[in-house]
């Protein structure tokens, strides 16, 4: 056999043998794993198994080097080697030629691996960069299970931890000591506050967070403090000059304390590479292969770092999805992934489009939405798992009906055997969680607010409830001491300590000590301010006896100046707090509409809300989170709530093409979290921050093909917006009144058809939707202590307690399977009935 033929046949056999080692992957995943040389962009769609591809790609490099992607054949290869490899491949493929057993021994497998390997890579010559320590840890764990101890030497780390490792070795080249310390966000905030105070810069005009944001952006663009200030001075920009001065002082203090902030970790590493070529050359020689995960989330500095490291061998593989680039507000630039082929010549692009998470119709709907973005490279997700249930838009009368509808759906699903944690409620802004928390607690649905604090657990809401408690009961010392100097009234910690001490000594409530403060020598200097606070409480108490709760709440906000305090130090955090404080008014108005309850009743109900699940230690809970927080997660059933213009997309994005595209990507991310069922909800009118306005469904719904979504609406609403309500295939998909069954999809088998929708509101002004089919809805049914009941989700139980609560009743029920729960009767009646 001629050497040319031998090498050609051997190359083919080698490739086939290596492919067999990764036979568990689909064709495209395997192509990505076996493509080893040069720049490679893996466009990995949602649920396409990108982590699996990364792990197997590293395994291929460690075991076989560049063999799967090379035509080079060593000179020592013989015809006998070729015959062995052909036999090995044949046996591995289930062939019967020859003695298959001889190729199944450990010796045969070892020989095959040695024949196939071409310069296998040492673990320490691979760097795999992720965005979170969790992702880096998962990568190391999975590599360890696949490859053993060799995986420990792979540089699997975050951008920041990789940079710390590099800087520990050579940061002295930049004038820092190698024992530098790192400032976290709270450290940098404290430092900047001190600098602004010393410069006599009022935070009302230029908050410290604003200054730090400017500095972070400047560092990402590699603009020094002196350059920033000089630019502002030339432009005559007074505000930027002030920020520039603060930037200069900030850098001076960091340097004098031998400290770096998070931005510095990457900036200093890039500077080190640029200013000291020998250091760069060291790492370029070290790392033969550079892998970067979540590339769509990288900023300018991260791009410079990755491209610098890959500059030696040119083997850079980035994994990302331009359609999931949703962190522009953190400095991420989608341009990095869109321009990959421009930045890295001769780059190959492989699209991972097979989805292993969601059903076909969910993916079709997501594809419908995202294809409207112009700034994308283009791909189309698909699955072999079948069409599944059709995504649905449910249009409810208002935000409370929306929350009750979702509570009904979740209880119905739980009664069918689904775990609570298989359900997720996704919203655009945190304030939207309010109504769902209320509905879930009344229904006894366990939940957790993911990546944030529950509405009633937020400090600003606790402050407002503390005020209301003190108005109702001035002798509530715990809550009084919480709010006595919040907002600041010049009643300092020393005075508060004296108040508490005198109250303890006399056995009197703190409020009485406040009224008599002029009589106490230690309080005389603060007496005027204390009397002012007492007068505020007394005035609000008097108002509470004659005014509705919502009027009282408005007077509380005005009299205390709480919102004014937050507005004076407005930043992103305080803006969210202001929204939450105003959103509490929505709860109050809802309470008024539900009952004629008093302030006491309202406080009793909210107290129930704050501790309803305190004895429930199980993690089986419905998750509520923002859409940003949901990235990387998956759930059986997803509810995307508030799908309305002005909420999603947000009002600030409307009219801004780039912002709308970012919002559309966020919608795509939210949709592709769903594995089996996907619901959108919208309302005819929504009260938010205490104000009610008419709503219009989101444009993203309009972009979904009518075959891929069903709409269940309160009658007559579409017509009110000029949309033909008689058109069964209008802008918002196939429309179905709640009282009727939907038209069936023309699927090939009955099993693939979506089920009929459950019942819902039949009139545009009904406040609460009709119950889910099969659930008891008699709110007039009386329950008494000792009654045996059957609950749709919790099963059989006995009512152990029954007490009035704000126009409703609180039931304490001992369930056989799920323990004792406290439920509000009006909500519980929807899901249970007496057992005679």
PDB file of N, CA, C and O in Angstrom, residues 123-171:
ATOM      1  N   UNK A 123      -3.165  19.247  30.846  1.00  0.00           N
ATOM      2  CA  UNK A 123      -4.307  19.973  31.433  1.00  0.00           C
ATOM      3  C   UNK A 123      -4.016  21.438  31.716  1.00  0.00           C
ATOM      4  O   UNK A 123      -4.874  22.298  31.503  1.00  0.00           O
ATOM      5  N   UNK A 124      -2.814  21.746  32.202  1.00  0.00           N
ATOM      6  CA  UNK A 124      -2.495  23.121  32.580  1.00  0.00           C
ATOM      7  C   UNK A 124      -2.314  24.048  31.381  1.00  0.00           C
ATOM      8  O   UNK A 124      -2.125  25.247  31.541  1.00  0.00           O
ATOM      9  N   UNK A 125      -2.409  23.493  30.171  1.00  0.00           N
ATOM     10  CA  UNK A 125      -2.289  24.329  28.970  1.00  0.00           C
ATOM     11  C   UNK A 125      -3.661  24.695  28.392  1.00  0.00           C
ATOM     12  O   UNK A 125      -3.743  25.207  27.284  1.00  0.00           O
ATOM     13  N   UNK A 126      -4.703  24.404  29.160  1.00  0.00           N
ATOM     14  CA  UNK A 126      -6.067  24.769  28.765  1.00  0.00           C
ATOM     15  C   UNK A 126      -6.627  25.727  29.812  1.00  0.00           C
ATOM     16  O   UNK A 126      -6.570  25.455  31.011  1.00  0.00           O
ATOM     17  N   UNK A 127      -7.166  26.840  29.367  1.00  0.00           N
ATOM     18  CA  UNK A 127      -7.872  27.760  30.271  1.00  0.00           C
ATOM     19  C   UNK A 127      -9.309  27.881  29.801  1.00  0.00           C
ATOM     20  O   UNK A 127      -9.584  28.177  28.627  1.00  0.00           O
ATOM     21  N   UNK A 128     -10.233  27.598  30.713  1.00  0.00           N
ATOM     22  CA  UNK A 128     -11.665  27.694  30.421  1.00  0.00           C
ATOM     23  C   UNK A 128     -12.258  28.758  31.332  1.00  0.00           C
ATOM     24  O   UNK A 128     -12.291  28.591  32.562  1.00  0.00           O
ATOM     25  N   UNK A 129     -12.709  29.857  30.747  1.00  0.00           N
ATOM     26  CA  UNK A 129     -13.178  31.009  31.522  1.00  0.00           C
ATOM     27  C   UNK A 129     -14.697  31.042  31.544  1.00  0.00           C
ATOM     28  O   UNK A 129     -15.359  30.985  30.503  1.00  0.00           O
ATOM     29  N   UNK A 130     -15.258  31.138  32.740  1.00  0.00           N
ATOM     30  CA  UNK A 130     -16.705  31.229  32.916  1.00  0.00           C
ATOM     31  C   UNK A 130     -17.032  32.545  33.621  1.00  0.00           C
ATOM     32  O   UNK A 130     -16.141  33.319  33.971  1.00  0.00           O
ATOM     33  N   UNK A 131     -18.314  32.762  33.882  1.00  0.00           N
ATOM     34  CA  UNK A 131     -18.710  34.013  34.541  1.00  0.00           C
ATOM     35  C   UNK A 131     -18.994  33.842  36.027  1.00  0.00           C
ATOM     36  O   UNK A 131     -19.040  34.818  36.761  1.00  0.00           O
ATOM     37  N   UNK A 132     -19.219  32.615  36.479  1.00  0.00           N
ATOM     38  CA  UNK A 132     -19.532  32.410  37.890  1.00  0.00           C
ATOM     39  C   UNK A 132     -18.675  31.293  38.459  1.00  0.00           C
ATOM     40  O   UNK A 132     -18.273  30.374  37.745  1.00  0.00           O
ATOM     41  N   UNK A 133     -18.419  31.383  39.755  1.00  0.00           N
ATOM     42  CA  UNK A 133     -17.677  30.326  40.431  1.00  0.00           C
ATOM     43  C   UNK A 133     -18.447  29.012  40.392  1.00  0.00           C
ATOM     44  O   UNK A 133     -17.849  27.934  40.324  1.00  0.00           O
ATOM     45  N   UNK A 134     -19.775  29.110  40.421  1.00  0.00           N
ATOM     46  CA  UNK A 134     -20.605  27.904  40.351  1.00  0.00           C
ATOM     47  C   UNK A 134     -20.381  27.179  39.032  1.00  0.00           C
ATOM     48  O   UNK A 134     -20.226  25.955  38.995  1.00  0.00           O
ATOM     49  N   UNK A 135     -20.358  27.937  37.933  1.00  0.00           N
ATOM     50  CA  UNK A 135     -20.143  27.325  36.615  1.00  0.00           C
ATOM     51  C   UNK A 135     -18.749  26.720  36.514  1.00  0.00           C
ATOM     52  O   UNK A 135     -18.570  25.622  35.968  1.00  0.00           O
ATOM     53  N   UNK A 136     -17.757  27.423  37.071  1.00  0.00           N
ATOM     54  CA  UNK A 136     -16.386  26.894  37.055  1.00  0.00           C
ATOM     55  C   UNK A 136     -16.291  25.625  37.888  1.00  0.00           C
ATOM     56  O   UNK A 136     -15.634  24.645  37.490  1.00  0.00           O
ATOM     57  N   UNK A 137     -16.962  25.608  39.043  1.00  0.00           N
ATOM     58  CA  UNK A 137     -16.959  24.425  39.895  1.00  0.00           C
ATOM     59  C   UNK A 137     -17.628  23.242  39.234  1.00  0.00           C
ATOM     60  O   UNK A 137     -17.145  22.099  39.318  1.00  0.00           O
ATOM     61  N   UNK A 138     -18.760  23.513  38.558  1.00  0.00           N
ATOM     62  CA  UNK A 138     -19.458  22.432  37.857  1.00  0.00           C
ATOM     63  C   UNK A 138     -18.576  21.851  36.758  1.00  0.00           C
ATOM     64  O   UNK A 138     -18.530  20.633  36.546  1.00  0.00           O
ATOM     65  N   UNK A 139     -17.860  22.720  36.051  1.00  0.00           N
ATOM     66  CA  UNK A 139     -16.987  22.254  34.982  1.00  0.00           C
ATOM     67  C   UNK A 139     -15.890  21.350  35.542  1.00  0.00           C
ATOM     68  O   UNK A 139     -15.608  20.276  34.995  1.00  0.00           O
ATOM     69  N   UNK A 140     -15.278  21.750  36.644  1.00  0.00           N
ATOM     70  CA  UNK A 140     -14.218  20.944  37.254  1.00  0.00           C
ATOM     71  C   UNK A 140     -14.751  19.603  37.741  1.00  0.00           C
ATOM     72  O   UNK A 140     -14.099  18.556  37.580  1.00  0.00           O
ATOM     73  N   UNK A 141     -15.947  19.624  38.350  1.00  0.00           N
ATOM     74  CA  UNK A 141     -16.533  18.386  38.860  1.00  0.00           C
ATOM     75  C   UNK A 141     -16.801  17.397  37.728  1.00  0.00           C
ATOM     76  O   UNK A 141     -16.482  16.201  37.834  1.00  0.00           O
ATOM     77  N   UNK A 142     -17.389  17.898  36.656  1.00  0.00           N
ATOM     78  CA  UNK A 142     -17.723  17.002  35.539  1.00  0.00           C
ATOM     79  C   UNK A 142     -16.467  16.514  34.822  1.00  0.00           C
ATOM     80  O   UNK A 142     -16.407  15.364  34.376  1.00  0.00           O
ATOM     81  N   UNK A 143     -15.469  17.364  34.712  1.00  0.00           N
ATOM     82  CA  UNK A 143     -14.212  16.923  34.114  1.00  0.00           C
ATOM     83  C   UNK A 143     -13.542  15.862  34.988  1.00  0.00           C
ATOM     84  O   UNK A 143     -12.967  14.883  34.485  1.00  0.00           O
ATOM     85  N   UNK A 144     -13.618  16.049  36.307  1.00  0.00           N
ATOM     86  CA  UNK A 144     -13.024  15.088  37.226  1.00  0.00           C
ATOM     87  C   UNK A 144     -13.662  13.719  37.112  1.00  0.00           C
ATOM     88  O   UNK A 144     -12.973  12.687  37.133  1.00  0.00           O
ATOM     89  N   UNK A 145     -14.999  13.708  36.971  1.00  0.00           N
ATOM     90  CA  UNK A 145     -15.698  12.431  36.830  1.00  0.00           C
ATOM     91  C   UNK A 145     -15.338  11.736  35.515  1.00  0.00           C
ATOM     92  O   UNK A 145     -15.330  10.513  35.432  1.00  0.00           O
ATOM     93  N   UNK A 146     -15.053  12.526  34.487  1.00  0.00           N
ATOM     94  CA  UNK A 146     -14.751  11.962  33.179  1.00  0.00           C
ATOM     95  C   UNK A 146     -13.288  11.578  33.033  1.00  0.00           C
ATOM     96  O   UNK A 146     -12.960  10.553  32.431  1.00  0.00           O
ATOM     97  N   UNK A 147     -12.391  12.387  33.628  1.00  0.00           N
ATOM     98  CA  UNK A 147     -10.963  12.221  33.351  1.00  0.00           C
ATOM     99  C   UNK A 147     -10.111  11.926  34.579  1.00  0.00           C
ATOM    100  O   UNK A 147      -8.915  11.665  34.455  1.00  0.00           O
ATOM    101  N   UNK A 148     -10.704  12.012  35.765  1.00  0.00           N
ATOM    102  CA  UNK A 148      -9.923  11.743  36.957  1.00  0.00           C
ATOM    103  C   UNK A 148      -9.081  12.926  37.391  1.00  0.00           C
ATOM    104  O   UNK A 148      -9.392  14.090  37.114  1.00  0.00           O
ATOM    105  N   UNK A 149      -7.950  12.629  38.044  1.00  0.00           N
ATOM    106  CA  UNK A 149      -7.115  13.668  38.655  1.00  0.00           C
ATOM    107  C   UNK A 149      -6.543  14.658  37.651  1.00  0.00           C
ATOM    108  O   UNK A 149      -6.241  15.802  37.989  1.00  0.00           O
ATOM    109  N   UNK A 150      -6.386  14.224  36.396  1.00  0.00           N
ATOM    110  CA  UNK A 150      -5.797  15.108  35.385  1.00  0.00           C
ATOM    111  C   UNK A 150      -6.601  16.395  35.212  1.00  0.00           C
ATOM    112  O   UNK A 150      -6.042  17.450  34.878  1.00  0.00           O
ATOM    113  N   UNK A 151      -7.891  16.326  35.473  1.00  0.00           N
ATOM    114  CA  UNK A 151      -8.754  17.494  35.270  1.00  0.00           C
ATOM    115  C   UNK A 151      -8.464  18.613  36.263  1.00  0.00           C
ATOM    116  O   UNK A 151      -8.816  19.770  36.018  1.00  0.00           O
ATOM    117  N   UNK A 152      -7.838  18.302  37.386  1.00  0.00           N
ATOM    118  CA  UNK A 152      -7.603  19.307  38.425  1.00  0.00           C
ATOM    119  C   UNK A 152      -6.683  20.438  37.950  1.00  0.00           C
ATOM    120  O   UNK A 152      -6.730  21.544  38.475  1.00  0.00           O
ATOM    121  N   UNK A 153      -5.830  20.153  36.968  1.00  0.00           N
ATOM    122  CA  UNK A 153      -4.871  21.154  36.517  1.00  0.00           C
ATOM    123  C   UNK A 153      -5.382  22.059  35.398  1.00  0.00           C
ATOM    124  O   UNK A 153      -4.680  22.983  34.975  1.00  0.00           O
ATOM    125  N   UNK A 154      -6.603  21.789  34.903  1.00  0.00           N
ATOM    126  CA  UNK A 154      -7.200  22.689  33.915  1.00  0.00           C
ATOM    127  C   UNK A 154      -7.534  24.007  34.608  1.00  0.00           C
ATOM    128  O   UNK A 154      -8.076  24.016  35.708  1.00  0.00           O
ATOM    129  N   UNK A 155      -7.197  25.127  33.977  1.00  0.00           N
ATOM    130  CA  UNK A 155      -7.533  26.440  34.538  1.00  0.00           C
ATOM    131  C   UNK A 155      -9.017  26.721  34.264  1.00  0.00           C
ATOM    132  O   UNK A 155      -9.370  27.419  33.319  1.00  0.00           O
ATOM    133  N   UNK A 156      -9.897  26.169  35.054  1.00  0.00           N
ATOM    134  CA  UNK A 156     -11.332  26.449  34.939  1.00  0.00           C
ATOM    135  C   UNK A 156     -11.682  27.482  35.994  1.00  0.00           C
ATOM    136  O   UNK A 156     -11.705  27.178  37.193  1.00  0.00           O
ATOM    137  N   UNK A 157     -11.904  28.706  35.598  1.00  0.00           N
ATOM    138  CA  UNK A 157     -12.100  29.783  36.568  1.00  0.00           C
ATOM    139  C   UNK A 157     -12.887  30.924  35.952  1.00  0.00           C
ATOM    140  O   UNK A 157     -13.127  30.966  34.746  1.00  0.00           O
ATOM    141  N   UNK A 158     -13.273  31.870  36.803  1.00  0.00           N
ATOM    142  CA  UNK A 158     -13.933  33.081  36.317  1.00  0.00           C
ATOM    143  C   UNK A 158     -12.881  34.045  35.773  1.00  0.00           C
ATOM    144  O   UNK A 158     -11.681  33.875  36.007  1.00  0.00           O
ATOM    145  N   UNK A 159     -13.336  35.068  35.065  1.00  0.00           N
ATOM    146  CA  UNK A 159     -12.420  36.102  34.588  1.00  0.00           C
ATOM    147  C   UNK A 159     -11.612  36.681  35.748  1.00  0.00           C
ATOM    148  O   UNK A 159     -10.389  36.826  35.668  1.00  0.00           O
ATOM    149  N   UNK A 160     -12.326  37.027  36.836  1.00  0.00           N
ATOM    150  CA  UNK A 160     -11.658  37.711  37.941  1.00  0.00           C
ATOM    151  C   UNK A 160     -10.656  36.806  38.658  1.00  0.00           C
ATOM    152  O   UNK A 160      -9.555  37.241  38.994  1.00  0.00           O
ATOM    153  N   UNK A 161     -11.028  35.545  38.894  1.00  0.00           N
ATOM    154  CA  UNK A 161     -10.103  34.672  39.611  1.00  0.00           C
ATOM    155  C   UNK A 161      -8.880  34.346  38.757  1.00  0.00           C
ATOM    156  O   UNK A 161      -7.761  34.217  39.282  1.00  0.00           O
ATOM    157  N   UNK A 162      -9.055  34.231  37.439  1.00  0.00           N
ATOM    158  CA  UNK A 162      -7.903  34.008  36.553  1.00  0.00           C
ATOM    159  C   UNK A 162      -6.964  35.209  36.605  1.00  0.00           C
ATOM    160  O   UNK A 162      -5.729  35.061  36.647  1.00  0.00           O
ATOM    161  N   UNK A 163      -7.536  36.404  36.621  1.00  0.00           N
ATOM    162  CA  UNK A 163      -6.707  37.617  36.663  1.00  0.00           C
ATOM    163  C   UNK A 163      -5.966  37.747  37.987  1.00  0.00           C
ATOM    164  O   UNK A 163      -4.801  38.182  38.021  1.00  0.00           O
ATOM    165  N   UNK A 164      -6.624  37.399  39.085  1.00  0.00           N
ATOM    166  CA  UNK A 164      -5.950  37.450  40.388  1.00  0.00           C
ATOM    167  C   UNK A 164      -4.725  36.537  40.364  1.00  0.00           C
ATOM    168  O   UNK A 164      -3.643  36.904  40.843  1.00  0.00           O
ATOM    169  N   UNK A 165      -4.881  35.371  39.775  1.00  0.00           N
ATOM    170  CA  UNK A 165      -3.778  34.404  39.705  1.00  0.00           C
ATOM    171  C   UNK A 165      -2.607  34.966  38.887  1.00  0.00           C
ATOM    172  O   UNK A 165      -1.446  34.788  39.250  1.00  0.00           O
ATOM    173  N   UNK A 166      -2.925  35.655  37.803  1.00  0.00           N
ATOM    174  CA  UNK A 166      -1.887  36.251  36.960  1.00  0.00           C
ATOM    175  C   UNK A 166      -1.226  37.434  37.663  1.00  0.00           C
ATOM    176  O   UNK A 166       0.008  37.585  37.658  1.00  0.00           O
ATOM    177  N   UNK A 167      -2.040  38.272  38.312  1.00  0.00           N
ATOM    178  CA  UNK A 167      -1.509  39.468  38.967  1.00  0.00           C
ATOM    179  C   UNK A 167      -0.675  39.129  40.196  1.00  0.00           C
ATOM    180  O   UNK A 167       0.282  39.845  40.517  1.00  0.00           O
ATOM    181  N   UNK A 168      -1.000  38.077  40.885  1.00  0.00           N
ATOM    182  CA  UNK A 168      -0.220  37.686  42.063  1.00  0.00           C
ATOM    183  C   UNK A 168       1.238  37.438  41.672  1.00  0.00           C
ATOM    184  O   UNK A 168       2.155  37.614  42.477  1.00  0.00           O
ATOM    185  N   UNK A 169       1.451  37.059  40.435  1.00  0.00           N
ATOM    186  CA  UNK A 169       2.804  36.731  39.969  1.00  0.00           C
ATOM    187  C   UNK A 169       3.573  37.962  39.497  1.00  0.00           C
ATOM    188  O   UNK A 169       4.783  38.072  39.739  1.00  0.00           O
ATOM    189  N   UNK A 170       2.868  38.915  38.841  1.00  0.00           N
ATOM    190  CA  UNK A 170       3.613  39.976  38.152  1.00  0.00           C
ATOM    191  C   UNK A 170       3.094  41.394  38.363  1.00  0.00           C
ATOM    192  O   UNK A 170       3.517  42.311  37.654  1.00  0.00           O
ATOM    193  N   UNK A 171       2.188  41.618  39.308  1.00  0.00           N
ATOM    194  CA  UNK A 171       1.631  42.973  39.448  1.00  0.00           C
ATOM    195  C   UNK A 171       2.684  43.979  39.898  1.00  0.00           C
ATOM    196  O   UNK A 171       2.512  45.195  39.731  1.00  0.00           O
TER     197      UNK A 171
END
